């Protein structure tokens, strides 16, 4: 049974005097919310109020079964609002009748990671056992994401007039314009860590600014003492394992692991390219990209310091 059918059934039970106490309260709640959430002309409003009033009075005072029917378009509007009030549909209305902001909540399981493309072009690589919340569309003056749990790498699209903030547990936040950084904020851990791969990241809490980090720096925040320290990053050697992974995921992982920037020639599609294999962070990123280019027949151009790479086709 669909949400609409469920709503129609509840509404019909109310109009035929068969609704239970919970259902009657639900329809009553709908009736009062109807006044402030649906725009309509005065004649239709009065007609609906009169019909509903007759139905309620006949049920309470005379235990009669009302026989009227709502106008088709009004009944459809009633169904939408009833579904919302009952919590059996996804519509969420504000008192002014406009839809509330739509949010996405993405979670990962153990040994799972997900790549999330945000509406502004920014990318989130969500680590295992992690959860992030973000709006489907950012506001015109700011971009806010919540890391509810776990680890995530953020590669933020630069927008000078619209800063990007990540809200963290324990009232912490990060504030950037365009950069890449990693956050570890697992609930079971005593610390929250912020490590910067490129650009600058401001970190603070509800009381003060804790520090401004640059590339190669990390901030360690103790949840118990509420104290933080800033230090240089020490990158441990680790394996980068890929199993039939799309090239976009491979490139995003390399950017996260090495703190490099990899751009792709506009219009060049890499999603159909897959890679299975293992690299080590002890290898140079330029060498890894060169090997990938030999396998998949694309070209790479590297900056003098091997920190920026461009993938293109002749």
Short mmCIF file of C-alpha atoms in Angstrom, two decimals:
data_model
loop_
_atom_site.label_atom_id
_atom_site.label_comp_id
_atom_site.label_asym_id
_atom_site.label_seq_id
_atom_site.Cartn_x
_atom_site.Cartn_y
_atom_site.Cartn_z
CA UNK A 1 0.00 0.00 0.00
CA UNK A 2 1.42 3.38 -1.02
CA UNK A 3 1.65 6.41 1.27
CA UNK A 4 -1.16 8.06 -0.64
CA UNK A 5 -3.38 4.98 -0.27
CA UNK A 6 -2.65 4.84 3.48
CA UNK A 7 -3.58 8.49 3.82
CA UNK A 8 -6.79 8.03 1.82
CA UNK A 9 -7.77 5.08 4.01
CA UNK A 10 -7.29 7.08 7.22
CA UNK A 11 -9.19 10.04 5.79
CA UNK A 12 -12.05 7.82 4.58
CA UNK A 13 -12.28 6.17 8.01
CA UNK A 14 -12.58 9.59 9.58
CA UNK A 15 -15.29 10.71 7.16
CA UNK A 16 -17.31 7.51 7.66
CA UNK A 17 -17.13 7.58 11.45
CA UNK A 18 -14.86 4.52 11.72
CA UNK A 19 -11.67 6.29 12.80
CA UNK A 20 -10.15 5.43 16.18
CA UNK A 21 -9.02 8.06 18.68
CA UNK A 22 -5.51 8.27 17.26
CA UNK A 23 -6.80 8.66 13.71
CA UNK A 24 -9.32 11.33 14.72
CA UNK A 25 -6.61 13.35 16.45
CA UNK A 26 -4.47 12.97 13.35
CA UNK A 27 -7.16 14.38 11.07
CA UNK A 28 -7.89 17.18 13.54
CA UNK A 29 -4.20 18.05 13.52
CA UNK A 30 -4.30 18.02 9.73
CA UNK A 31 -7.32 20.32 9.70
CA UNK A 32 -5.63 23.01 11.78
CA UNK A 33 -2.35 22.75 9.89
CA UNK A 34 -4.30 23.02 6.65
CA UNK A 35 -5.17 26.64 7.44
CA UNK A 36 -1.55 27.79 7.44
CA UNK A 37 0.10 25.59 4.84
CA UNK A 38 -2.05 25.49 1.71
CA UNK A 39 -2.97 28.60 -0.24
CA UNK A 40 -6.52 28.61 -1.55
CA UNK A 41 -9.34 31.02 -2.35
CA UNK A 42 -11.75 32.15 0.36
CA UNK A 43 -14.79 30.35 -1.07
CA UNK A 44 -13.01 26.97 -1.15
CA UNK A 45 -11.67 27.50 2.37
CA UNK A 46 -15.13 28.21 3.78
CA UNK A 47 -16.63 25.24 1.97
CA UNK A 48 -13.98 22.89 3.33
CA UNK A 49 -14.33 24.24 6.87
CA UNK A 50 -18.12 23.82 6.74
CA UNK A 51 -17.95 20.26 5.44
CA UNK A 52 -15.34 19.18 7.98
CA UNK A 53 -17.26 20.88 10.78
CA UNK A 54 -20.43 18.98 9.85
CA UNK A 55 -18.51 15.71 9.76
CA UNK A 56 -16.94 16.25 13.19
CA UNK A 57 -20.21 17.37 14.81
CA UNK A 58 -22.18 14.45 13.37
CA UNK A 59 -19.62 11.96 14.67
CA UNK A 60 -19.35 13.41 18.17
CA UNK A 61 -22.94 14.43 18.87
CA UNK A 62 -25.04 12.06 16.81
CA UNK A 63 -22.71 9.22 15.86
CA UNK A 64 -23.89 9.58 12.29
CA UNK A 65 -22.01 8.71 9.15
CA UNK A 66 -21.37 11.77 6.96
CA UNK A 67 -21.91 11.22 3.25
CA UNK A 68 -20.25 14.25 1.68
CA UNK A 69 -17.12 14.10 -0.47
CA UNK A 70 -14.31 16.64 -0.63
CA UNK A 71 -13.67 18.48 -3.84
CA UNK A 72 -11.07 16.42 -5.77
CA UNK A 73 -8.24 18.92 -5.60
CA UNK A 74 -8.95 19.74 -1.96
CA UNK A 75 -8.98 16.07 -1.03
CA UNK A 76 -5.63 15.61 -2.73
CA UNK A 77 -4.21 18.51 -0.75
CA UNK A 78 -5.67 17.01 2.40
CA UNK A 79 -4.01 13.69 1.66
CA UNK A 80 -0.63 15.35 1.27
CA UNK A 81 -0.94 17.14 4.57
CA UNK A 82 -2.32 14.11 6.36
CA UNK A 83 0.60 12.04 5.15
CA UNK A 84 2.97 14.68 6.45
CA UNK A 85 1.27 14.88 9.85
CA UNK A 86 1.23 11.09 10.19
CA UNK A 87 4.90 10.81 9.43
CA UNK A 88 4.33 8.32 6.60
CA UNK A 89 5.64 10.52 3.81
CA UNK A 90 8.80 12.45 3.21
CA UNK A 91 7.27 15.89 2.73
CA UNK A 92 8.27 18.30 5.45
CA UNK A 93 6.48 21.63 5.47
CA UNK A 94 7.23 24.87 7.27
CA UNK A 95 4.44 27.04 8.60
CA UNK A 96 4.69 29.31 5.56
CA UNK A 97 3.99 26.46 3.16
CA UNK A 98 7.52 26.25 1.70
CA UNK A 99 9.43 22.94 1.70
CA UNK A 100 12.08 22.63 4.42
CA UNK A 101 15.71 22.26 3.39
CA UNK A 102 16.43 18.76 2.08
CA UNK A 103 19.38 16.95 3.65
CA UNK A 104 21.27 13.79 2.81
CA UNK A 105 22.74 11.51 5.49
CA UNK A 106 25.32 9.05 4.18
CA UNK A 107 26.79 6.24 6.29
CA UNK A 108 29.43 3.58 5.72
CA UNK A 109 29.87 0.09 7.11
CA UNK A 110 33.03 -1.58 8.34
CA UNK A 111 35.71 -1.83 5.62
CA UNK A 112 33.65 0.46 3.38
CA UNK A 113 34.29 3.92 2.02
CA UNK A 114 32.17 6.17 -0.16
CA UNK A 115 32.88 9.04 -2.50
CA UNK A 116 30.35 11.88 -2.24
CA UNK A 117 30.07 14.62 -4.85
CA UNK A 118 28.55 17.77 -3.38
CA UNK A 119 26.41 20.23 -5.31
CA UNK A 120 29.22 22.83 -5.41
CA UNK A 121 31.78 20.44 -6.90
CA UNK A 122 33.48 19.59 -3.60
CA UNK A 123 34.29 15.94 -2.86
CA UNK A 124 34.05 13.93 0.36
CA UNK A 125 35.73 10.56 0.79
CA UNK A 126 33.91 8.99 3.72
CA UNK A 127 35.89 6.42 5.71
CA UNK A 128 34.63 3.20 7.35
CA UNK A 129 31.97 3.37 10.08
CA UNK A 130 31.41 7.04 9.36
CA UNK A 131 28.41 9.29 8.82
CA UNK A 132 28.03 12.70 7.19
CA UNK A 133 25.06 15.04 6.75
CA UNK A 134 24.82 17.73 4.07
CA UNK A 135 22.15 19.72 2.21
CA UNK A 136 21.25 18.79 -1.35
CA UNK A 137 21.79 22.44 -2.24
CA UNK A 138 23.97 24.90 -0.32
CA UNK A 139 22.82 28.38 0.62
CA UNK A 140 23.96 31.35 -1.44
CA UNK A 141 26.29 32.73 1.26
CA UNK A 142 27.72 29.64 2.99
CA UNK A 143 28.32 25.90 2.71
CA UNK A 144 27.87 23.75 5.83
CA UNK A 145 28.39 20.00 6.24
CA UNK A 146 28.20 17.92 9.43
CA UNK A 147 30.57 15.03 10.11
CA UNK A 148 28.44 13.12 12.60
CA UNK A 149 30.86 10.26 13.14
CA UNK A 150 34.10 8.80 11.84
CA UNK A 151 36.71 9.86 9.29
CA UNK A 152 36.40 11.87 6.11
CA UNK A 153 38.69 13.50 3.57
CA UNK A 154 37.40 16.78 2.14
CA UNK A 155 38.54 18.28 -1.16
CA UNK A 156 36.79 21.65 -1.19
CA UNK A 157 35.99 23.62 -4.33
CA UNK A 158 37.30 27.16 -3.88
CA UNK A 159 34.65 29.87 -3.61
CA UNK A 160 35.89 33.16 -2.18
CA UNK A 161 32.42 34.52 -1.45
CA UNK A 162 31.01 31.31 0.03
CA UNK A 163 33.10 29.71 2.80
CA UNK A 164 32.86 26.00 3.60
CA UNK A 165 32.41 24.79 7.19
CA UNK A 166 32.39 21.31 8.69
CA UNK A 167 30.57 20.95 12.01
CA UNK A 168 32.06 18.29 14.29
CA UNK A 169 31.17 16.60 17.59
CA UNK A 170 32.04 18.44 20.83
CA UNK A 171 31.11 21.82 19.29
CA UNK A 172 34.19 21.86 17.05
CA UNK A 173 34.19 23.23 13.52
CA UNK A 174 36.52 23.78 10.59
CA UNK A 175 36.26 26.80 8.32
CA UNK A 176 37.83 27.02 4.84
CA UNK A 177 37.47 28.62 1.42
CA UNK A 178 39.07 25.96 -0.74
CA UNK A 179 41.46 23.26 0.43
CA UNK A 180 41.81 19.56 1.20
CA UNK A 181 41.96 18.05 4.67
CA UNK A 182 41.12 14.95 6.68
CA UNK A 183 39.07 14.74 9.89
CA UNK A 184 38.99 11.85 12.36
CA UNK A 185 36.05 12.17 14.76
CA UNK A 186 35.08 8.69 15.93
CA UNK A 187 32.91 8.68 19.05
CA UNK A 188 34.96 5.89 20.63
CA UNK A 189 38.15 7.95 20.36
CA UNK A 190 39.27 10.43 23.01
CA UNK A 191 40.52 12.80 20.29
CA UNK A 192 39.35 14.66 17.24
CA UNK A 193 42.09 15.12 14.63
CA UNK A 194 42.22 17.57 11.73
CA UNK A 195 45.05 17.17 9.18
CA UNK A 196 45.60 19.54 6.25
CA UNK A 197 46.79 18.32 2.85
CA UNK A 198 46.59 21.65 1.02
CA UNK A 199 45.51 25.23 1.69
CA UNK A 200 44.53 26.58 5.11
CA UNK A 201 41.95 25.38 7.63
CA UNK A 202 40.72 27.28 10.68
CA UNK A 203 39.64 25.07 13.60
CA UNK A 204 37.64 26.31 16.57
CA UNK A 205 34.93 25.47 19.07
CA UNK A 206 32.08 27.31 20.75
CA UNK A 207 34.53 29.29 22.89
CA UNK A 208 37.46 30.30 20.69
CA UNK A 209 39.61 29.76 17.62
CA UNK A 210 41.96 26.85 18.30
CA UNK A 211 44.32 27.40 15.40
CA UNK A 212 44.85 27.98 11.69
CA UNK A 213 46.49 25.00 10.01
CA UNK A 214 48.47 24.99 6.78
CA UNK A 215 49.55 22.15 4.55
CA UNK A 216 51.40 19.44 6.47
CA UNK A 217 50.00 20.39 9.88
CA UNK A 218 47.51 18.68 12.15
CA UNK A 219 45.47 19.68 15.19
CA UNK A 220 44.76 17.13 17.92
CA UNK A 221 41.84 17.99 20.22
CA UNK A 222 41.30 16.17 23.53
CA UNK A 223 37.57 15.78 24.22
CA UNK A 224 38.04 15.48 27.98
CA UNK A 225 40.44 18.34 28.68
CA UNK A 226 39.16 20.47 25.75
CA UNK A 227 42.79 21.29 24.95
CA UNK A 228 44.43 21.11 21.54
CA UNK A 229 47.92 20.87 20.09
CA UNK A 230 49.23 21.64 16.61
CA UNK A 231 52.06 19.59 15.12
CA UNK A 232 53.61 18.52 11.84
CA UNK A 233 52.08 15.54 10.10
CA UNK A 234 54.02 12.29 10.12
CA UNK A 235 52.73 10.15 7.30
CA UNK A 236 52.97 6.39 8.02
CA UNK A 237 53.59 4.02 5.14
CA UNK A 238 50.37 2.28 4.17
CA UNK A 239 48.96 0.20 1.36
CA UNK A 240 46.52 1.57 -1.20
CA UNK A 241 44.37 -1.37 -2.25
CA UNK A 242 42.05 -1.22 -5.26
CA UNK A 243 39.65 -3.93 -6.40
CA UNK A 244 38.04 -3.15 -9.75
CA UNK A 245 37.84 0.46 -8.58
CA UNK A 246 36.72 3.27 -10.94
CA UNK A 247 39.56 5.56 -11.97
CA UNK A 248 37.82 8.51 -10.30
CA UNK A 249 38.03 6.68 -6.96
CA UNK A 250 41.68 5.77 -7.54
CA UNK A 251 42.59 9.40 -8.27
CA UNK A 252 40.65 10.67 -5.24
CA UNK A 253 42.46 8.17 -3.01
CA UNK A 254 45.85 9.27 -4.35
CA UNK A 255 44.98 12.91 -3.68
CA UNK A 256 44.01 12.04 -0.12
CA UNK A 257 47.08 9.88 0.54
CA UNK A 258 49.69 12.28 -0.88
CA UNK A 259 48.07 15.69 -0.49
CA UNK A 260 48.39 16.32 -4.22
CA UNK A 261 46.01 17.82 -6.76
CA UNK A 262 44.97 15.86 -9.85
CA UNK A 263 42.88 17.55 -12.51
CA UNK A 264 41.27 15.89 -15.51
CA UNK A 265 40.94 17.41 -18.96
CA UNK A 266 37.41 18.88 -19.37
CA UNK A 267 35.14 16.43 -21.15
CA UNK A 268 37.44 13.47 -20.55
CA UNK A 269 35.42 10.58 -19.09
CA UNK A 270 37.28 8.14 -16.85
CA UNK A 271 34.39 6.37 -15.11
CA UNK A 272 34.59 3.37 -17.45
CA UNK A 273 38.24 2.78 -16.54
CA UNK A 274 38.79 0.27 -13.71
CA UNK A 275 41.90 -0.71 -11.79
CA UNK A 276 42.79 -3.67 -9.59
CA UNK A 277 46.09 -3.64 -7.74
CA UNK A 278 48.02 -2.43 -4.70
CA UNK A 279 50.36 0.52 -4.26
CA UNK A 280 52.35 1.71 -1.25
CA UNK A 281 52.62 5.29 -0.02
CA UNK A 282 56.38 4.74 -0.05
CA UNK A 283 56.09 5.02 -3.84
CA UNK A 284 56.15 8.43 -5.49
CA UNK A 285 52.71 9.59 -6.69
CA UNK A 286 54.15 10.58 -10.06
CA UNK A 287 55.39 7.03 -10.61
CA UNK A 288 51.98 5.59 -9.68
CA UNK A 289 50.20 7.92 -12.10
CA UNK A 290 52.70 7.07 -14.82
CA UNK A 291 51.96 3.34 -14.35
CA UNK A 292 48.22 4.01 -14.52
CA UNK A 293 48.68 6.05 -17.68
CA UNK A 294 50.52 3.17 -19.35
CA UNK A 295 47.73 0.75 -18.44
CA UNK A 296 44.84 2.96 -19.54
CA UNK A 297 46.53 4.93 -22.33
CA UNK A 298 46.14 8.48 -21.09
CA UNK A 299 48.77 11.19 -20.65
CA UNK A 300 49.91 13.00 -17.53
CA UNK A 301 51.57 16.35 -17.01
CA UNK A 302 53.30 17.02 -13.67
CA UNK A 303 54.42 20.25 -12.02
CA UNK A 304 58.08 20.74 -11.13
CA UNK A 305 57.47 19.82 -7.47
CA UNK A 306 55.26 16.79 -8.31
CA UNK A 307 52.35 18.26 -6.35
CA UNK A 308 50.00 19.04 -9.22
CA UNK A 309 49.12 16.64 -12.03
CA UNK A 310 46.92 16.91 -15.10
CA UNK A 311 45.42 13.96 -16.97
CA UNK A 312 44.62 14.45 -20.64
CA UNK A 313 44.29 12.77 -24.02
CA UNK A 314 46.03 13.90 -27.19
#
